[in-house]
């Protein structure tokens, strides 16, 4: 009875997670990241990159964008014709901009990003457990096969094949799952591992890391009872993310000091007052809940900013 319960439970969770990973649409930026009709026409008429960047800077001044290109230009997608939010990249396979894009996975025929990254992790975990369960239950017959204790029937070759397939998939999935667990702990995407995001103070691969516990909850949410279920519980809206390494430009500091003073969590370290969603602000404000919280992590005023899905690299 226990065998059947574990088998069916692992299979159901595996199929459910796989289904959610495949059929959850990649999240794209909301309309506020698109240029206005006038700005778009002016951008297309301009031939000089400097003039185009000036148009993009003017359009992005009120957007929660902290990262730039390696050449310190505003990240803009010519295909989707929008200013890309932080951690957003354009998928050439899906031909859309995907929020917090990790990679395009051919095994699920979908982009893995903000909207389904939790489902992808659970899919890997339940696949791993399912392969381990199959290999463990077949192991006794596999041993009998090599000791010639298994009856001489055609079924013994099926046992051999099943064990090798389960073991091979277990080893390959284990390496991939371990890698993504490391990424979650560092709050990085696969793209950011190979190309560190560029902030105003330069590239930094740990720019979005808030400590292991906060990084984990950013993906899986605050309610631990939902962590192992393939239902969406990730924090934030996918368009802006808390970061501890953002240093404002002198012009922004002047403006913010006139309107609303920027809060500081460390000596001589100022942080922008751009809005963050309530869930993201919760990551920054509830320092008493986290062991990893340090003086370098910022407290930012919260606001309401609703986003949908998509990006470009």
PDB file of C-alpha atoms in Angstrom:
ATOM      1  CA  UNK A   1       0.000   0.000   0.000  1.00  0.00           C
ATOM      2  CA  UNK A   2       2.783   2.423   0.935  1.00  0.00           C
ATOM      3  CA  UNK A   3       4.597   1.542  -2.292  1.00  0.00           C
ATOM      4  CA  UNK A   4       1.534   2.354  -4.393  1.00  0.00           C
ATOM      5  CA  UNK A   5       0.847   5.616  -2.534  1.00  0.00           C
ATOM      6  CA  UNK A   6       4.425   6.869  -2.968  1.00  0.00           C
ATOM      7  CA  UNK A   7       4.489   5.788  -6.613  1.00  0.00           C
ATOM      8  CA  UNK A   8       1.242   7.516  -7.547  1.00  0.00           C
ATOM      9  CA  UNK A   9       2.005  10.641  -5.507  1.00  0.00           C
ATOM     10  CA  UNK A  10       5.411  11.135  -7.089  1.00  0.00           C
ATOM     11  CA  UNK A  11       3.986  10.493 -10.548  1.00  0.00           C
ATOM     12  CA  UNK A  12       1.115  12.964 -10.059  1.00  0.00           C
ATOM     13  CA  UNK A  13       3.429  15.728  -8.801  1.00  0.00           C
ATOM     14  CA  UNK A  14       5.850  15.040 -11.642  1.00  0.00           C
ATOM     15  CA  UNK A  15       3.137  15.312 -14.306  1.00  0.00           C
ATOM     16  CA  UNK A  16       1.539  18.359 -12.648  1.00  0.00           C
ATOM     17  CA  UNK A  17       4.847  20.261 -12.471  1.00  0.00           C
ATOM     18  CA  UNK A  18       5.730  19.295 -16.039  1.00  0.00           C
ATOM     19  CA  UNK A  19       2.315  20.455 -17.263  1.00  0.00           C
ATOM     20  CA  UNK A  20       2.637  23.826 -15.502  1.00  0.00           C
ATOM     21  CA  UNK A  21       6.151  24.343 -16.854  1.00  0.00           C
ATOM     22  CA  UNK A  22       5.004  23.705 -20.417  1.00  0.00           C
ATOM     23  CA  UNK A  23       1.697  25.554 -20.500  1.00  0.00           C
ATOM     24  CA  UNK A  24       2.488  28.596 -18.349  1.00  0.00           C
ATOM     25  CA  UNK A  25       2.976  31.473 -20.761  1.00  0.00           C
ATOM     26  CA  UNK A  26       6.213  33.461 -20.397  1.00  0.00           C
ATOM     27  CA  UNK A  27       5.632  36.769 -18.619  1.00  0.00           C
ATOM     28  CA  UNK A  28       6.235  39.926 -20.646  1.00  0.00           C
ATOM     29  CA  UNK A  29       6.728  43.595 -19.691  1.00  0.00           C
ATOM     30  CA  UNK A  30       3.648  45.734 -19.259  1.00  0.00           C
ATOM     31  CA  UNK A  31       2.683  48.594 -21.541  1.00  0.00           C
ATOM     32  CA  UNK A  32       4.418  51.193 -19.383  1.00  0.00           C
ATOM     33  CA  UNK A  33       7.750  49.919 -20.717  1.00  0.00           C
ATOM     34  CA  UNK A  34       6.681  50.621 -24.300  1.00  0.00           C
ATOM     35  CA  UNK A  35       7.517  53.948 -25.883  1.00  0.00           C
ATOM     36  CA  UNK A  36       4.718  56.371 -26.555  1.00  0.00           C
ATOM     37  CA  UNK A  37       3.681  56.806 -30.162  1.00  0.00           C
ATOM     38  CA  UNK A  38       5.477  60.157 -30.418  1.00  0.00           C
ATOM     39  CA  UNK A  39       8.686  58.827 -28.837  1.00  0.00           C
ATOM     40  CA  UNK A  40       8.595  55.752 -31.062  1.00  0.00           C
ATOM     41  CA  UNK A  41       8.273  57.844 -34.216  1.00  0.00           C
ATOM     42  CA  UNK A  42      11.054  60.143 -33.087  1.00  0.00           C
ATOM     43  CA  UNK A  43      13.257  57.175 -32.149  1.00  0.00           C
ATOM     44  CA  UNK A  44      12.821  55.617 -35.599  1.00  0.00           C
ATOM     45  CA  UNK A  45      13.590  58.910 -37.349  1.00  0.00           C
ATOM     46  CA  UNK A  46      16.806  59.492 -35.420  1.00  0.00           C
ATOM     47  CA  UNK A  47      19.921  58.051 -37.008  1.00  0.00           C
ATOM     48  CA  UNK A  48      22.444  58.936 -34.327  1.00  0.00           C
ATOM     49  CA  UNK A  49      22.683  56.454 -31.408  1.00  0.00           C
ATOM     50  CA  UNK A  50      23.270  59.358 -29.011  1.00  0.00           C
ATOM     51  CA  UNK A  51      19.946  60.954 -29.915  1.00  0.00           C
ATOM     52  CA  UNK A  52      18.152  57.618 -29.663  1.00  0.00           C
ATOM     53  CA  UNK A  53      19.625  57.047 -26.207  1.00  0.00           C
ATOM     54  CA  UNK A  54      18.470  60.477 -25.109  1.00  0.00           C
ATOM     55  CA  UNK A  55      14.905  59.540 -26.102  1.00  0.00           C
ATOM     56  CA  UNK A  56      15.182  56.260 -24.196  1.00  0.00           C
ATOM     57  CA  UNK A  57      16.627  57.955 -21.110  1.00  0.00           C
ATOM     58  CA  UNK A  58      13.775  60.437 -21.079  1.00  0.00           C
ATOM     59  CA  UNK A  59      11.213  57.647 -21.419  1.00  0.00           C
ATOM     60  CA  UNK A  60      12.870  55.492 -18.736  1.00  0.00           C
ATOM     61  CA  UNK A  61      13.389  58.168 -16.086  1.00  0.00           C
ATOM     62  CA  UNK A  62      10.315  57.100 -14.076  1.00  0.00           C
ATOM     63  CA  UNK A  63      10.695  53.361 -14.654  1.00  0.00           C
ATOM     64  CA  UNK A  64      12.218  51.030 -12.011  1.00  0.00           C
ATOM     65  CA  UNK A  65      15.295  50.242 -14.091  1.00  0.00           C
ATOM     66  CA  UNK A  66      18.700  49.860 -12.447  1.00  0.00           C
ATOM     67  CA  UNK A  67      20.734  47.961 -15.064  1.00  0.00           C
ATOM     68  CA  UNK A  68      22.145  49.005 -18.418  1.00  0.00           C
ATOM     69  CA  UNK A  69      24.049  47.448 -21.288  1.00  0.00           C
ATOM     70  CA  UNK A  70      27.792  46.897 -21.028  1.00  0.00           C
ATOM     71  CA  UNK A  71      28.258  50.258 -22.777  1.00  0.00           C
ATOM     72  CA  UNK A  72      26.013  51.952 -20.165  1.00  0.00           C
ATOM     73  CA  UNK A  73      23.129  52.413 -22.613  1.00  0.00           C
ATOM     74  CA  UNK A  74      19.424  51.907 -21.898  1.00  0.00           C
ATOM     75  CA  UNK A  75      18.435  48.319 -22.679  1.00  0.00           C
ATOM     76  CA  UNK A  76      15.949  48.493 -25.544  1.00  0.00           C
ATOM     77  CA  UNK A  77      14.422  45.710 -27.629  1.00  0.00           C
ATOM     78  CA  UNK A  78      14.047  46.690 -31.276  1.00  0.00           C
ATOM     79  CA  UNK A  79      11.934  43.604 -31.979  1.00  0.00           C
ATOM     80  CA  UNK A  80       9.347  44.219 -29.260  1.00  0.00           C
ATOM     81  CA  UNK A  81       9.899  48.007 -29.292  1.00  0.00           C
ATOM     82  CA  UNK A  82      10.054  48.413 -25.538  1.00  0.00           C
ATOM     83  CA  UNK A  83      12.505  49.343 -22.825  1.00  0.00           C
ATOM     84  CA  UNK A  84      13.572  46.137 -21.161  1.00  0.00           C
ATOM     85  CA  UNK A  85      13.067  45.828 -17.401  1.00  0.00           C
ATOM     86  CA  UNK A  86      15.919  44.506 -15.282  1.00  0.00           C
ATOM     87  CA  UNK A  87      16.678  40.816 -15.871  1.00  0.00           C
ATOM     88  CA  UNK A  88      14.436  40.793 -18.955  1.00  0.00           C
ATOM     89  CA  UNK A  89      15.733  39.345 -22.225  1.00  0.00           C
ATOM     90  CA  UNK A  90      14.422  38.661 -25.688  1.00  0.00           C
ATOM     91  CA  UNK A  91      13.938  35.009 -26.598  1.00  0.00           C
ATOM     92  CA  UNK A  92      14.762  34.387 -30.238  1.00  0.00           C
ATOM     93  CA  UNK A  93      12.805  31.113 -30.220  1.00  0.00           C
ATOM     94  CA  UNK A  94       9.577  32.595 -28.797  1.00  0.00           C
ATOM     95  CA  UNK A  95      10.255  36.026 -30.355  1.00  0.00           C
ATOM     96  CA  UNK A  96       9.085  37.857 -27.234  1.00  0.00           C
ATOM     97  CA  UNK A  97      10.689  39.571 -24.276  1.00  0.00           C
ATOM     98  CA  UNK A  98      10.584  37.339 -21.179  1.00  0.00           C
ATOM     99  CA  UNK A  99      10.680  38.670 -17.616  1.00  0.00           C
ATOM    100  CA  UNK A 100      13.618  37.326 -15.584  1.00  0.00           C
ATOM    101  CA  UNK A 101      14.455  34.968 -18.421  1.00  0.00           C
ATOM    102  CA  UNK A 102      16.606  32.002 -17.428  1.00  0.00           C
ATOM    103  CA  UNK A 103      16.765  30.058 -20.689  1.00  0.00           C
ATOM    104  CA  UNK A 104      14.652  28.578 -23.451  1.00  0.00           C
ATOM    105  CA  UNK A 105      14.175  24.885 -22.723  1.00  0.00           C
ATOM    106  CA  UNK A 106      13.564  22.626 -25.752  1.00  0.00           C
ATOM    107  CA  UNK A 107      12.496  19.773 -23.429  1.00  0.00           C
ATOM    108  CA  UNK A 108       9.407  21.746 -22.400  1.00  0.00           C
ATOM    109  CA  UNK A 109       9.177  23.827 -25.609  1.00  0.00           C
ATOM    110  CA  UNK A 110       8.871  26.965 -23.520  1.00  0.00           C
ATOM    111  CA  UNK A 111      10.889  29.764 -22.004  1.00  0.00           C
ATOM    112  CA  UNK A 112      11.813  29.374 -18.350  1.00  0.00           C
ATOM    113  CA  UNK A 113      11.455  32.714 -16.608  1.00  0.00           C
ATOM    114  CA  UNK A 114       9.645  34.606 -13.887  1.00  0.00           C
ATOM    115  CA  UNK A 115       6.226  33.081 -14.536  1.00  0.00           C
ATOM    116  CA  UNK A 116       7.266  29.407 -14.440  1.00  0.00           C
ATOM    117  CA  UNK A 117      10.714  29.175 -12.838  1.00  0.00           C
ATOM    118  CA  UNK A 118       9.275  27.651  -9.659  1.00  0.00           C
ATOM    119  CA  UNK A 119       7.398  25.065 -11.739  1.00  0.00           C
ATOM    120  CA  UNK A 120      10.605  24.221 -13.594  1.00  0.00           C
ATOM    121  CA  UNK A 121      12.488  23.643 -10.330  1.00  0.00           C
ATOM    122  CA  UNK A 122       9.698  21.425  -8.993  1.00  0.00           C
ATOM    123  CA  UNK A 123       9.637  19.529 -12.277  1.00  0.00           C
ATOM    124  CA  UNK A 124      13.351  18.782 -11.899  1.00  0.00           C
ATOM    125  CA  UNK A 125      12.941  17.795  -8.255  1.00  0.00           C
ATOM    126  CA  UNK A 126      10.008  15.427  -8.827  1.00  0.00           C
ATOM    127  CA  UNK A 127      11.706  13.980 -11.921  1.00  0.00           C
ATOM    128  CA  UNK A 128      14.733  13.288  -9.767  1.00  0.00           C
ATOM    129  CA  UNK A 129      12.675  11.612  -7.052  1.00  0.00           C
ATOM    130  CA  UNK A 130      10.691   9.601  -9.585  1.00  0.00           C
ATOM    131  CA  UNK A 131      13.858   8.253 -11.256  1.00  0.00           C
ATOM    132  CA  UNK A 132      15.339   7.443  -7.854  1.00  0.00           C
ATOM    133  CA  UNK A 133      12.168   5.626  -6.832  1.00  0.00           C
ATOM    134  CA  UNK A 134      12.113   3.540 -10.030  1.00  0.00           C
ATOM    135  CA  UNK A 135      15.810   2.678  -9.799  1.00  0.00           C
ATOM    136  CA  UNK A 136      15.527   1.722  -6.132  1.00  0.00           C
ATOM    137  CA  UNK A 137      12.559  -0.596  -6.690  1.00  0.00           C
ATOM    138  CA  UNK A 138      14.202  -2.313  -9.674  1.00  0.00           C
ATOM    139  CA  UNK A 139      17.602  -2.626  -7.995  1.00  0.00           C
ATOM    140  CA  UNK A 140      16.869  -5.975  -6.306  1.00  0.00           C
ATOM    141  CA  UNK A 141      15.900  -7.546  -9.649  1.00  0.00           C
ATOM    142  CA  UNK A 142      18.932  -5.946 -11.303  1.00  0.00           C
ATOM    143  CA  UNK A 143      21.189  -7.632  -8.731  1.00  0.00           C
ATOM    144  CA  UNK A 144      19.450 -10.976  -9.301  1.00  0.00           C
ATOM    145  CA  UNK A 145      20.027 -10.531 -13.035  1.00  0.00           C
ATOM    146  CA  UNK A 146      23.791 -10.332 -12.565  1.00  0.00           C
ATOM    147  CA  UNK A 147      23.848 -13.215 -10.085  1.00  0.00           C
ATOM    148  CA  UNK A 148      21.767 -15.394 -12.442  1.00  0.00           C
ATOM    149  CA  UNK A 149      18.991 -15.701  -9.871  1.00  0.00           C
ATOM    150  CA  UNK A 150      16.399 -14.081 -12.098  1.00  0.00           C
ATOM    151  CA  UNK A 151      14.221 -16.517 -14.098  1.00  0.00           C
ATOM    152  CA  UNK A 152      15.313 -16.860 -17.720  1.00  0.00           C
ATOM    153  CA  UNK A 153      12.525 -14.878 -19.382  1.00  0.00           C
ATOM    154  CA  UNK A 154      12.314 -11.920 -21.726  1.00  0.00           C
ATOM    155  CA  UNK A 155      11.330  -9.751 -18.757  1.00  0.00           C
ATOM    156  CA  UNK A 156      14.872  -9.761 -17.408  1.00  0.00           C
ATOM    157  CA  UNK A 157      16.030  -7.565 -20.301  1.00  0.00           C
ATOM    158  CA  UNK A 158      13.223  -5.148 -19.521  1.00  0.00           C
ATOM    159  CA  UNK A 159      14.487  -4.968 -15.947  1.00  0.00           C
ATOM    160  CA  UNK A 160      18.011  -4.257 -17.146  1.00  0.00           C
ATOM    161  CA  UNK A 161      16.835  -1.547 -19.540  1.00  0.00           C
ATOM    162  CA  UNK A 162      14.557   0.095 -16.957  1.00  0.00           C
ATOM    163  CA  UNK A 163      17.289   0.279 -14.336  1.00  0.00           C
ATOM    164  CA  UNK A 164      19.854   1.807 -16.690  1.00  0.00           C
ATOM    165  CA  UNK A 165      17.401   4.394 -18.046  1.00  0.00           C
ATOM    166  CA  UNK A 166      16.283   5.442 -14.544  1.00  0.00           C
ATOM    167  CA  UNK A 167      19.883   5.640 -13.312  1.00  0.00           C
ATOM    168  CA  UNK A 168      21.077   7.644 -16.321  1.00  0.00           C
ATOM    169  CA  UNK A 169      18.231  10.152 -16.064  1.00  0.00           C
ATOM    170  CA  UNK A 170      18.800  10.435 -12.316  1.00  0.00           C
ATOM    171  CA  UNK A 171      22.464  11.352 -12.782  1.00  0.00           C
ATOM    172  CA  UNK A 172      21.810  13.887 -15.548  1.00  0.00           C
ATOM    173  CA  UNK A 173      18.847  15.542 -13.773  1.00  0.00           C
ATOM    174  CA  UNK A 174      20.776  15.630 -10.493  1.00  0.00           C
ATOM    175  CA  UNK A 175      23.499  17.796 -12.035  1.00  0.00           C
ATOM    176  CA  UNK A 176      20.957  20.171 -13.586  1.00  0.00           C
ATOM    177  CA  UNK A 177      18.858  20.396 -10.414  1.00  0.00           C
ATOM    178  CA  UNK A 178      21.954  21.034  -8.275  1.00  0.00           C
ATOM    179  CA  UNK A 179      23.030  23.811 -10.610  1.00  0.00           C
ATOM    180  CA  UNK A 180      19.645  25.551 -10.421  1.00  0.00           C
ATOM    181  CA  UNK A 181      19.555  25.196  -6.627  1.00  0.00           C
ATOM    182  CA  UNK A 182      22.881  27.031  -6.586  1.00  0.00           C
ATOM    183  CA  UNK A 183      21.407  29.710  -8.875  1.00  0.00           C
ATOM    184  CA  UNK A 184      18.416  30.193  -6.551  1.00  0.00           C
ATOM    185  CA  UNK A 185      20.737  30.570  -3.549  1.00  0.00           C
ATOM    186  CA  UNK A 186      22.698  33.255  -5.421  1.00  0.00           C
ATOM    187  CA  UNK A 187      19.588  34.859  -6.979  1.00  0.00           C
ATOM    188  CA  UNK A 188      20.962  34.574 -10.495  1.00  0.00           C
ATOM    189  CA  UNK A 189      19.586  33.368 -13.776  1.00  0.00           C
ATOM    190  CA  UNK A 190      21.543  31.216 -16.186  1.00  0.00           C
ATOM    191  CA  UNK A 191      22.020  34.253 -18.438  1.00  0.00           C
ATOM    192  CA  UNK A 192      23.343  36.338 -15.532  1.00  0.00           C
ATOM    193  CA  UNK A 193      25.847  33.615 -14.674  1.00  0.00           C
ATOM    194  CA  UNK A 194      27.513  33.966 -18.066  1.00  0.00           C
ATOM    195  CA  UNK A 195      26.952  37.730 -18.394  1.00  0.00           C
ATOM    196  CA  UNK A 196      26.813  39.703 -15.148  1.00  0.00           C
ATOM    197  CA  UNK A 197      24.203  42.508 -15.068  1.00  0.00           C
ATOM    198  CA  UNK A 198      25.671  46.003 -15.339  1.00  0.00           C
ATOM    199  CA  UNK A 199      24.632  48.541 -12.710  1.00  0.00           C
ATOM    200  CA  UNK A 200      25.567  52.212 -12.566  1.00  0.00           C
ATOM    201  CA  UNK A 201      28.632  51.251 -10.544  1.00  0.00           C
ATOM    202  CA  UNK A 202      29.648  48.526 -12.994  1.00  0.00           C
ATOM    203  CA  UNK A 203      28.946  44.811 -13.613  1.00  0.00           C
ATOM    204  CA  UNK A 204      28.169  42.706 -10.568  1.00  0.00           C
ATOM    205  CA  UNK A 205      26.996  39.086 -10.652  1.00  0.00           C
ATOM    206  CA  UNK A 206      25.683  39.359  -7.060  1.00  0.00           C
ATOM    207  CA  UNK A 207      23.756  42.572  -7.639  1.00  0.00           C
ATOM    208  CA  UNK A 208      20.345  41.000  -7.000  1.00  0.00           C
ATOM    209  CA  UNK A 209      21.403  38.709  -4.157  1.00  0.00           C
ATOM    210  CA  UNK A 210      19.727  39.468  -0.814  1.00  0.00           C
ATOM    211  CA  UNK A 211      21.032  36.489   1.149  1.00  0.00           C
ATOM    212  CA  UNK A 212      20.205  32.807   0.708  1.00  0.00           C
ATOM    213  CA  UNK A 213      16.910  32.826   2.655  1.00  0.00           C
ATOM    214  CA  UNK A 214      15.534  35.921   0.948  1.00  0.00           C
ATOM    215  CA  UNK A 215      16.640  34.640  -2.440  1.00  0.00           C
ATOM    216  CA  UNK A 216      14.820  31.381  -1.790  1.00  0.00           C
ATOM    217  CA  UNK A 217      11.609  33.123  -0.779  1.00  0.00           C
ATOM    218  CA  UNK A 218      11.744  35.410  -3.779  1.00  0.00           C
ATOM    219  CA  UNK A 219      11.219  32.310  -5.943  1.00  0.00           C
ATOM    220  CA  UNK A 220       9.022  30.148  -3.685  1.00  0.00           C
ATOM    221  CA  UNK A 221       7.121  32.796  -1.694  1.00  0.00           C
ATOM    222  CA  UNK A 222       6.465  33.432   1.979  1.00  0.00           C
ATOM    223  CA  UNK A 223       4.092  30.508   2.607  1.00  0.00           C
ATOM    224  CA  UNK A 224       6.185  27.372   3.125  1.00  0.00           C
ATOM    225  CA  UNK A 225       3.118  25.139   2.863  1.00  0.00           C
ATOM    226  CA  UNK A 226       2.929  25.975  -0.862  1.00  0.00           C
ATOM    227  CA  UNK A 227       6.609  25.516  -1.676  1.00  0.00           C
ATOM    228  CA  UNK A 228       6.268  21.916  -2.899  1.00  0.00           C
ATOM    229  CA  UNK A 229       3.081  22.528  -4.867  1.00  0.00           C
ATOM    230  CA  UNK A 230       3.269  23.705  -8.509  1.00  0.00           C
ATOM    231  CA  UNK A 231       1.187  26.824  -7.899  1.00  0.00           C
ATOM    232  CA  UNK A 232       2.531  30.323  -8.468  1.00  0.00           C
ATOM    233  CA  UNK A 233       3.795  31.890  -5.231  1.00  0.00           C
ATOM    234  CA  UNK A 234       6.871  33.856  -6.374  1.00  0.00           C
ATOM    235  CA  UNK A 235       7.230  37.350  -4.927  1.00  0.00           C
ATOM    236  CA  UNK A 236       7.091  40.518  -6.994  1.00  0.00           C
ATOM    237  CA  UNK A 237       5.824  41.326 -10.452  1.00  0.00           C
ATOM    238  CA  UNK A 238       8.862  40.310 -12.497  1.00  0.00           C
ATOM    239  CA  UNK A 239       9.503  43.857 -13.719  1.00  0.00           C
ATOM    240  CA  UNK A 240      11.572  45.207 -10.826  1.00  0.00           C
ATOM    241  CA  UNK A 241      13.670  43.504  -8.193  1.00  0.00           C
ATOM    242  CA  UNK A 242      15.208  44.582  -4.896  1.00  0.00           C
ATOM    243  CA  UNK A 243      18.940  45.111  -5.139  1.00  0.00           C
ATOM    244  CA  UNK A 244      21.599  46.143  -2.659  1.00  0.00           C
ATOM    245  CA  UNK A 245      24.112  47.573  -5.132  1.00  0.00           C
ATOM    246  CA  UNK A 246      22.236  50.412  -6.803  1.00  0.00           C
ATOM    247  CA  UNK A 247      23.927  53.805  -6.459  1.00  0.00           C
ATOM    248  CA  UNK A 248      21.989  56.763  -7.740  1.00  0.00           C
ATOM    249  CA  UNK A 249      23.294  59.309 -10.205  1.00  0.00           C
ATOM    250  CA  UNK A 250      24.097  62.753  -8.762  1.00  0.00           C
ATOM    251  CA  UNK A 251      21.135  64.255 -10.632  1.00  0.00           C
ATOM    252  CA  UNK A 252      18.772  61.690  -9.141  1.00  0.00           C
ATOM    253  CA  UNK A 253      20.151  62.333  -5.665  1.00  0.00           C
ATOM    254  CA  UNK A 254      19.447  66.055  -6.088  1.00  0.00           C
ATOM    255  CA  UNK A 255      15.885  65.406  -7.201  1.00  0.00           C
ATOM    256  CA  UNK A 256      15.202  62.858  -4.491  1.00  0.00           C
ATOM    257  CA  UNK A 257      16.580  65.143  -1.772  1.00  0.00           C
ATOM    258  CA  UNK A 258      14.152  67.848  -2.834  1.00  0.00           C
ATOM    259  CA  UNK A 259      11.112  65.587  -2.986  1.00  0.00           C
ATOM    260  CA  UNK A 260      11.714  62.586  -0.748  1.00  0.00           C
ATOM    261  CA  UNK A 261      15.036  61.772   0.921  1.00  0.00           C
ATOM    262  CA  UNK A 262      16.497  58.442  -0.112  1.00  0.00           C
ATOM    263  CA  UNK A 263      16.843  55.981   2.731  1.00  0.00           C
ATOM    264  CA  UNK A 264      20.213  54.591   3.652  1.00  0.00           C
ATOM    265  CA  UNK A 265      21.069  51.308   5.325  1.00  0.00           C
ATOM    266  CA  UNK A 266      24.791  51.925   5.592  1.00  0.00           C
ATOM    267  CA  UNK A 267      27.251  54.744   6.004  1.00  0.00           C
ATOM    268  CA  UNK A 268      27.230  57.128   3.026  1.00  0.00           C
ATOM    269  CA  UNK A 269      25.166  54.681   0.953  1.00  0.00           C
ATOM    270  CA  UNK A 270      22.025  56.086  -0.666  1.00  0.00           C
ATOM    271  CA  UNK A 271      19.336  54.142  -2.400  1.00  0.00           C
ATOM    272  CA  UNK A 272      16.770  55.194  -4.991  1.00  0.00           C
ATOM    273  CA  UNK A 273      13.182  55.917  -4.134  1.00  0.00           C
ATOM    274  CA  UNK A 274      11.747  54.212  -7.179  1.00  0.00           C
ATOM    275  CA  UNK A 275       8.655  52.166  -6.327  1.00  0.00           C
ATOM    276  CA  UNK A 276       8.736  48.465  -5.527  1.00  0.00           C
ATOM    277  CA  UNK A 277       5.757  46.179  -5.196  1.00  0.00           C
ATOM    278  CA  UNK A 278       4.575  45.276  -1.696  1.00  0.00           C
ATOM    279  CA  UNK A 279       5.927  41.752  -1.925  1.00  0.00           C
ATOM    280  CA  UNK A 280       9.330  43.001  -2.995  1.00  0.00           C
ATOM    281  CA  UNK A 281       9.373  45.640  -0.302  1.00  0.00           C
ATOM    282  CA  UNK A 282       8.604  42.860   2.185  1.00  0.00           C
ATOM    283  CA  UNK A 283      11.884  41.222   1.231  1.00  0.00           C
ATOM    284  CA  UNK A 284      13.749  44.399   2.096  1.00  0.00           C
ATOM    285  CA  UNK A 285      11.818  45.591   5.106  1.00  0.00           C
ATOM    286  CA  UNK A 286      11.395  42.439   7.211  1.00  0.00           C
ATOM    287  CA  UNK A 287      15.043  42.103   8.194  1.00  0.00           C
ATOM    288  CA  UNK A 288      14.105  40.593  11.541  1.00  0.00           C
ATOM    289  CA  UNK A 289      12.839  37.497   9.735  1.00  0.00           C
ATOM    290  CA  UNK A 290      16.131  36.724   8.065  1.00  0.00           C
ATOM    291  CA  UNK A 291      19.379  35.405   9.395  1.00  0.00           C
ATOM    292  CA  UNK A 292      21.364  36.665   6.412  1.00  0.00           C
ATOM    293  CA  UNK A 293      20.178  40.278   6.679  1.00  0.00           C
ATOM    294  CA  UNK A 294      23.101  42.642   6.785  1.00  0.00           C
ATOM    295  CA  UNK A 295      23.727  46.377   6.945  1.00  0.00           C
ATOM    296  CA  UNK A 296      24.294  46.506   3.207  1.00  0.00           C
ATOM    297  CA  UNK A 297      20.724  45.541   2.339  1.00  0.00           C
ATOM    298  CA  UNK A 298      18.525  48.438   1.496  1.00  0.00           C
ATOM    299  CA  UNK A 299      15.126  49.654   2.655  1.00  0.00           C
ATOM    300  CA  UNK A 300      13.150  51.156  -0.171  1.00  0.00           C
ATOM    301  CA  UNK A 301       9.770  52.816  -0.077  1.00  0.00           C
ATOM    302  CA  UNK A 302       7.084  50.621  -1.551  1.00  0.00           C
ATOM    303  CA  UNK A 303       4.621  51.549  -4.225  1.00  0.00           C
ATOM    304  CA  UNK A 304       2.286  49.810  -6.612  1.00  0.00           C
ATOM    305  CA  UNK A 305       3.632  48.839  -9.999  1.00  0.00           C
ATOM    306  CA  UNK A 306       1.740  46.209 -11.946  1.00  0.00           C
ATOM    307  CA  UNK A 307       3.512  44.266 -14.692  1.00  0.00           C
ATOM    308  CA  UNK A 308       2.696  41.415 -16.985  1.00  0.00           C
ATOM    309  CA  UNK A 309       5.190  39.347 -18.998  1.00  0.00           C
ATOM    310  CA  UNK A 310       8.039  39.210 -21.653  1.00  0.00           C
ATOM    311  CA  UNK A 311      11.653  40.392 -22.525  1.00  0.00           C
ATOM    312  CA  UNK A 312      14.709  40.618 -24.724  1.00  0.00           C
ATOM    313  CA  UNK A 313      18.352  40.156 -23.930  1.00  0.00           C
TER     314      UNK A 313
END
